[in-house]
mmCIF file of C-alpha atoms in Angstrom:
data_model
loop_
_atom_site.group_PDB
_atom_site.id
_atom_site.type_symbol
_atom_site.label_atom_id
_atom_site.label_comp_id
_atom_site.label_asym_id
_atom_site.label_seq_id
_atom_site.Cartn_x
_atom_site.Cartn_y
_atom_site.Cartn_z
ATOM 1 C CA MET T 30 1.356 8.626 -15.989
ATOM 2 C CA HIS T 31 1.756 12.086 -14.536
ATOM 3 C CA ALA T 32 -0.737 14.067 -12.550
ATOM 4 C CA ALA T 33 -0.941 16.604 -15.360
ATOM 5 C CA ALA T 34 -2.506 13.943 -17.566
ATOM 6 C CA LEU T 35 -5.608 13.647 -15.373
ATOM 7 C CA SER T 36 -8.926 14.371 -17.063
ATOM 8 C CA PRO T 37 -11.521 16.610 -15.341
ATOM 9 C CA MET T 38 -13.592 13.516 -14.517
ATOM 10 C CA ALA T 39 -10.622 11.799 -12.894
ATOM 11 C CA ALA T 40 -9.759 14.927 -10.946
ATOM 12 C CA ASP T 41 -13.317 15.142 -9.571
ATOM 13 C CA ALA T 42 -13.147 11.517 -8.450
ATOM 14 C CA LEU T 43 -9.777 12.144 -6.809
ATOM 15 C CA ARG T 44 -11.268 14.768 -4.523
ATOM 16 C CA ALA T 45 -13.599 12.083 -3.167
ATOM 17 C CA LEU T 46 -10.696 9.892 -2.025
ATOM 18 C CA PRO T 47 -10.064 9.580 1.731
ATOM 19 C CA ALA T 48 -7.040 11.362 3.108
ATOM 20 C CA ARG T 49 -6.034 8.489 5.390
ATOM 21 C CA ALA T 50 -3.431 5.970 4.303
ATOM 22 C CA PRO T 51 -4.987 2.881 2.657
ATOM 23 C CA ARG T 52 -4.974 -0.534 4.257
ATOM 24 C CA ALA T 53 -2.625 -3.235 2.997
ATOM 25 C CA LEU T 54 -3.794 -5.427 0.123
ATOM 26 C CA ALA T 55 -2.608 -8.579 -1.602
ATOM 27 C CA SER T 56 -3.054 -9.489 -5.248
ATOM 28 C CA THR T 57 -4.542 -12.982 -4.747
ATOM 29 C CA ASP T 58 -6.196 -15.332 -2.287
ATOM 30 C CA ALA T 59 -2.977 -16.157 -0.465
ATOM 31 C CA ALA T 60 -3.735 -18.385 2.524
ATOM 32 C CA PRO T 61 -3.288 -16.767 5.966
ATOM 33 C CA SER T 62 -2.055 -18.643 9.012
ATOM 34 C CA THR T 63 -5.605 -19.271 10.290
ATOM 35 C CA PRO T 64 -8.729 -20.103 8.240
ATOM 36 C CA LEU T 65 -11.199 -17.259 7.717
ATOM 37 C CA GLN T 66 -14.931 -17.433 7.285
ATOM 38 C CA ARG T 67 -16.129 -16.843 3.740
ATOM 39 C CA VAL T 68 -17.930 -13.564 3.206
ATOM 40 C CA GLN T 69 -21.235 -13.072 1.436
ATOM 41 C CA MET T 70 -20.260 -11.451 -1.831
ATOM 42 C CA GLU T 71 -21.496 -10.669 -5.297
ATOM 43 C CA VAL T 72 -19.506 -10.279 -8.487
ATOM 44 C CA VAL T 73 -20.566 -7.308 -10.601
ATOM 45 C CA LYS T 74 -19.551 -6.386 -14.140
ATOM 46 C CA LEU T 75 -18.888 -2.655 -14.308
ATOM 47 C CA THR T 76 -19.600 -0.289 -17.176
ATOM 48 C CA SER T 77 -18.082 3.069 -18.034
ATOM 49 C CA ARG T 78 -20.893 4.714 -16.048
ATOM 50 C CA ASP T 79 -20.064 3.057 -12.721
ATOM 51 C CA LEU T 80 -17.679 5.818 -11.636
ATOM 52 C CA GLN T 81 -18.747 5.574 -8.002
ATOM 53 C CA TRP T 82 -16.246 2.701 -7.691
ATOM 54 C CA LEU T 83 -13.241 4.807 -8.735
ATOM 55 C CA PRO T 84 -12.119 5.779 -5.204
ATOM 56 C CA ALA T 85 -12.277 2.189 -3.922
ATOM 57 C CA LEU T 86 -10.532 0.802 -7.007
ATOM 58 C CA THR T 87 -7.816 3.435 -6.659
ATOM 59 C CA THR T 88 -7.159 2.410 -3.060
ATOM 60 C CA LEU T 89 -7.163 -1.263 -4.067
ATOM 61 C CA LEU T 90 -4.486 -0.716 -6.707
ATOM 62 C CA ILE T 91 -2.275 1.432 -4.482
ATOM 63 C CA ASP T 92 -2.296 -1.052 -1.658
ATOM 64 C CA ASN T 93 -1.604 -4.010 -3.970
ATOM 65 C CA VAL T 94 1.419 -2.252 -5.435
ATOM 66 C CA HIS T 95 2.685 -1.210 -2.011
ATOM 67 C CA GLN T 96 2.394 -4.840 -0.925
ATOM 68 C CA GLY T 97 4.719 -5.864 -3.785
ATOM 69 C CA ALA T 98 2.204 -7.031 -6.396
ATOM 70 C CA THR T 99 3.444 -7.047 -9.992
ATOM 71 C CA LEU T 100 0.853 -4.900 -11.737
ATOM 72 C CA GLY T 101 2.967 -2.740 -14.023
ATOM 73 C CA PHE T 102 3.718 -0.043 -11.455
ATOM 74 C CA LEU T 103 6.533 0.869 -9.082
ATOM 75 C CA ALA T 104 6.140 1.840 -5.424
ATOM 76 C CA PRO T 105 5.354 4.331 -4.128
ATOM 77 C CA LEU T 106 2.303 4.715 -6.363
ATOM 78 C CA SER T 107 0.533 8.042 -5.988
ATOM 79 C CA ARG T 108 -3.228 8.451 -5.903
ATOM 80 C CA TYR T 109 -2.996 10.588 -9.037
ATOM 81 C CA GLN T 110 -1.280 7.790 -10.957
ATOM 82 C CA ALA T 111 -3.628 5.106 -9.683
ATOM 83 C CA LEU T 112 -6.761 7.120 -10.397
ATOM 84 C CA ASP T 113 -5.525 8.065 -13.842
ATOM 85 C CA TYR T 114 -4.941 4.374 -14.581
ATOM 86 C CA TRP T 115 -8.493 3.444 -13.597
ATOM 87 C CA HIS T 116 -9.874 6.364 -15.583
ATOM 88 C CA GLY T 117 -8.154 4.846 -18.625
ATOM 89 C CA VAL T 118 -9.611 1.412 -17.843
ATOM 90 C CA PHE T 119 -13.145 2.822 -17.641
ATOM 91 C CA ALA T 120 -12.621 4.564 -20.969
ATOM 92 C CA ARG T 121 -11.793 1.181 -22.582
ATOM 93 C CA LEU T 122 -14.687 -0.784 -21.132
ATOM 94 C CA GLY T 123 -16.876 -2.248 -23.823
ATOM 95 C CA GLN T 124 -16.902 -5.084 -26.321
ATOM 96 C CA HIS T 125 -13.244 -6.066 -25.972
ATOM 97 C CA HIS T 126 -12.380 -5.050 -22.424
ATOM 98 C CA MET T 127 -14.308 -5.974 -19.280
ATOM 99 C CA LEU T 128 -13.967 -5.324 -15.552
ATOM 100 C CA TRP T 129 -15.554 -7.254 -12.693
ATOM 101 C CA ILE T 130 -15.490 -6.411 -9.007
ATOM 102 C CA ALA T 131 -16.298 -8.546 -5.968
ATOM 103 C CA CYS T 132 -18.100 -6.682 -3.194
ATOM 104 C CA GLU T 133 -20.015 -7.506 -0.047
ATOM 105 C CA SER T 134 -23.612 -8.360 -0.828
ATOM 106 C CA GLU T 135 -24.766 -6.957 2.515
ATOM 107 C CA GLY T 136 -24.089 -3.735 4.377
ATOM 108 C CA PRO T 137 -22.179 -0.953 2.628
ATOM 109 C CA GLY T 138 -21.016 -3.193 -0.236
ATOM 110 C CA ARG T 139 -17.299 -2.955 0.572
ATOM 111 C CA LEU T 140 -14.963 -3.665 -2.359
ATOM 112 C CA LEU T 141 -13.153 -7.011 -1.980
ATOM 113 C CA GLY T 142 -11.327 -7.427 -5.291
ATOM 114 C CA ALA T 143 -11.291 -6.878 -9.045
ATOM 115 C CA VAL T 144 -10.184 -8.514 -12.288
ATOM 116 C CA GLN T 145 -10.109 -7.570 -15.973
ATOM 117 C CA LEU T 146 -10.503 -9.492 -19.232
ATOM 118 C CA SER T 147 -9.139 -8.268 -22.558
ATOM 119 C CA LEU T 148 -10.493 -10.029 -25.671
ATOM 120 C CA CYS T 149 -8.061 -10.197 -28.576
ATOM 121 C CA PRO T 150 -9.460 -8.138 -31.496
ATOM 122 C CA LEU T 151 -7.208 -9.713 -34.160
ATOM 123 C CA ALA T 152 -9.045 -11.536 -36.950
ATOM 124 C CA ASN T 153 -6.980 -14.691 -36.467
ATOM 125 C CA ALA T 154 -7.329 -14.768 -32.663
ATOM 126 C CA HIS T 155 -11.019 -14.298 -31.912
ATOM 127 C CA HIS T 156 -10.872 -17.477 -29.844
ATOM 128 C CA ARG T 157 -8.681 -16.162 -27.005
ATOM 129 C CA GLY T 158 -8.509 -13.553 -24.272
ATOM 130 C CA GLU T 159 -6.128 -12.326 -21.581
ATOM 131 C CA VAL T 160 -6.746 -12.075 -17.837
ATOM 132 C CA GLN T 161 -5.328 -8.855 -16.396
ATOM 133 C CA ARG T 162 -4.673 -7.498 -12.894
ATOM 134 C CA LEU T 163 -6.432 -9.852 -10.509
ATOM 135 C CA MET T 164 -6.461 -8.067 -7.137
ATOM 136 C CA VAL T 165 -7.870 -9.115 -3.748
ATOM 137 C CA HIS T 166 -7.976 -7.155 -0.490
ATOM 138 C CA SER T 167 -5.488 -8.506 2.051
ATOM 139 C CA GLN T 168 -8.164 -8.898 4.711
ATOM 140 C CA GLU T 169 -10.242 -11.061 2.343
ATOM 141 C CA ARG T 170 -7.588 -13.638 1.427
ATOM 142 C CA ASN T 171 -8.548 -17.310 1.656
ATOM 143 C CA ARG T 172 -12.244 -16.450 1.451
ATOM 144 C CA GLY T 173 -12.818 -17.363 -2.184
ATOM 145 C CA VAL T 174 -12.716 -13.856 -3.654
ATOM 146 C CA ALA T 175 -10.239 -14.698 -6.418
ATOM 147 C CA SER T 176 -12.102 -17.924 -7.208
ATOM 148 C CA GLN T 177 -15.409 -16.075 -7.569
ATOM 149 C CA LEU T 178 -13.896 -13.402 -9.787
ATOM 150 C CA MET T 179 -12.114 -15.883 -12.050
ATOM 151 C CA SER T 180 -15.190 -18.104 -12.302
ATOM 152 C CA ARG T 181 -17.327 -15.203 -13.538
ATOM 153 C CA LEU T 182 -14.604 -14.067 -15.947
ATOM 154 C CA GLU T 183 -14.126 -17.541 -17.426
ATOM 155 C CA CYS T 184 -17.870 -18.027 -17.867
ATOM 156 C CA ALA T 185 -18.195 -14.692 -19.658
ATOM 157 C CA ALA T 186 -15.258 -15.509 -21.947
ATOM 158 C CA ALA T 187 -16.655 -18.933 -22.827
ATOM 159 C CA THR T 188 -20.106 -17.587 -23.669
ATOM 160 C CA GLN T 189 -18.445 -15.252 -26.175
ATOM 161 C CA GLY T 190 -16.567 -18.071 -27.873
ATOM 162 C CA ARG T 191 -13.224 -17.338 -26.204
ATOM 163 C CA PHE T 192 -12.146 -20.845 -25.280
ATOM 164 C CA LEU T 193 -8.456 -20.097 -24.670
ATOM 165 C CA LEU T 194 -7.297 -17.720 -21.945
ATOM 166 C CA ARG T 195 -3.807 -16.697 -20.933
ATOM 167 C CA LEU T 196 -2.228 -14.583 -18.235
ATOM 168 C CA GLU T 197 1.119 -13.467 -16.865
ATOM 169 C CA THR T 198 2.144 -13.238 -13.233
ATOM 170 C CA CYS T 199 5.282 -12.961 -11.127
ATOM 171 C CA ALA T 200 7.183 -16.250 -10.991
ATOM 172 C CA ASP T 201 7.489 -17.976 -7.621
ATOM 173 C CA SER T 202 4.710 -15.826 -6.177
ATOM 174 C CA GLN T 203 1.625 -16.677 -4.160
ATOM 175 C CA ALA T 204 -0.409 -15.910 -7.275
ATOM 176 C CA GLU T 205 1.058 -18.974 -8.987
ATOM 177 C CA ALA T 206 -0.434 -21.254 -6.335
ATOM 178 C CA VAL T 207 -3.826 -19.615 -6.796
ATOM 179 C CA PHE T 208 -3.872 -20.069 -10.577
ATOM 180 C CA ALA T 209 -2.656 -23.666 -10.307
ATOM 181 C CA HIS T 210 -5.453 -24.362 -7.831
ATOM 182 C CA LEU T 211 -7.969 -22.902 -10.304
ATOM 183 C CA GLY T 212 -6.855 -25.280 -13.052
ATOM 184 C CA TRP T 213 -4.455 -23.092 -15.009
ATOM 185 C CA GLN T 214 -1.456 -24.646 -16.791
ATOM 186 C CA ARG T 215 2.048 -23.189 -16.554
ATOM 187 C CA ALA T 216 3.512 -22.630 -20.028
ATOM 188 C CA GLY T 217 6.949 -21.381 -18.983
ATOM 189 C CA GLN T 218 8.981 -18.593 -17.463
ATOM 190 C CA ILE T 219 10.767 -15.499 -18.771
ATOM 191 C CA PRO T 220 13.768 -14.395 -16.665
ATOM 192 C CA ASP T 221 14.226 -10.718 -15.738
ATOM 193 C CA ASP T 222 11.007 -9.844 -17.531
ATOM 194 C CA SER T 223 10.193 -6.700 -15.569
ATOM 195 C CA HIS T 224 10.922 -4.701 -12.461
ATOM 196 C CA GLY T 225 8.898 -5.512 -9.371
ATOM 197 C CA ALA T 226 7.062 -2.922 -7.330
ATOM 198 C CA GLU T 227 10.254 -2.231 -5.352
ATOM 199 C CA GLY T 228 12.408 -1.971 -8.487
ATOM 200 C CA GLN T 229 14.063 -5.412 -8.491
ATOM 201 C CA LEU T 230 14.168 -7.515 -11.659
ATOM 202 C CA GLN T 231 11.932 -10.565 -11.537
ATOM 203 C CA ALA T 232 10.853 -13.411 -13.774
ATOM 204 C CA ALA T 233 7.397 -13.714 -15.320
ATOM 205 C CA ALA T 234 5.406 -16.945 -15.335
ATOM 206 C CA LEU T 235 3.050 -17.590 -18.260
ATOM 207 C CA TYR T 236 -0.202 -19.504 -17.749
ATOM 208 C CA TRP T 237 -3.028 -20.700 -19.992
ATOM 209 C CA LYS T 238 -6.414 -22.368 -19.620
ATOM 210 C CA ARG T 239 -8.731 -23.985 -22.162
ATOM 211 C CA LEU T 240 -12.449 -23.383 -21.589
ATOM 212 C CA PRO T 241 -15.511 -25.318 -22.803
ATOM 213 C CA HIS T 242 -16.874 -24.388 -26.234
ATOM 214 C CA LEU T 243 -20.222 -22.806 -25.398
ATOM 215 C CA VAL T 244 -20.912 -21.018 -28.708
#
């Protein structure tokens, strides 16, 4: 998206963004060289009215992309592009698209990560959903952020009768280890599926998970 496509609401939120360069982020709970203490966090489902999180979400996306995460963008990703993306996400939030964030439960409530769930609206596929753009701050890796986000997402999907979930991630990435650890099954791989954040072609790995029937 181009900067000219920004809505007035997105432009107002952009002015609230810090001028300093964002800190590095990673897309999943990749394990660091030394164990880290788990943080006290809460997972919150956002609505279209929770626009106070736009600046933090924008920084989260930029840093993930600049760290090489496969999220549908190329580096360098501008703040205008990232904010415009999140503005579009907030516009879609509702019955078929959901967004959760993980944030510190104490202090200023710093953003730790985010994940989205898209429920298939097709009449013959009301039993499945798709996990999209799981992101975790690089300084919060190996502290259970991704696990907490995915647990809340899977519970919400199951309570709505969505007992089959699927997702796509970069093959041979740290994200694959995270999803395998969380009980996801690898369905296969598509070679040269998309360009990575730095422009190189890379394969996509497809995963699925069957949830309990709760409704």
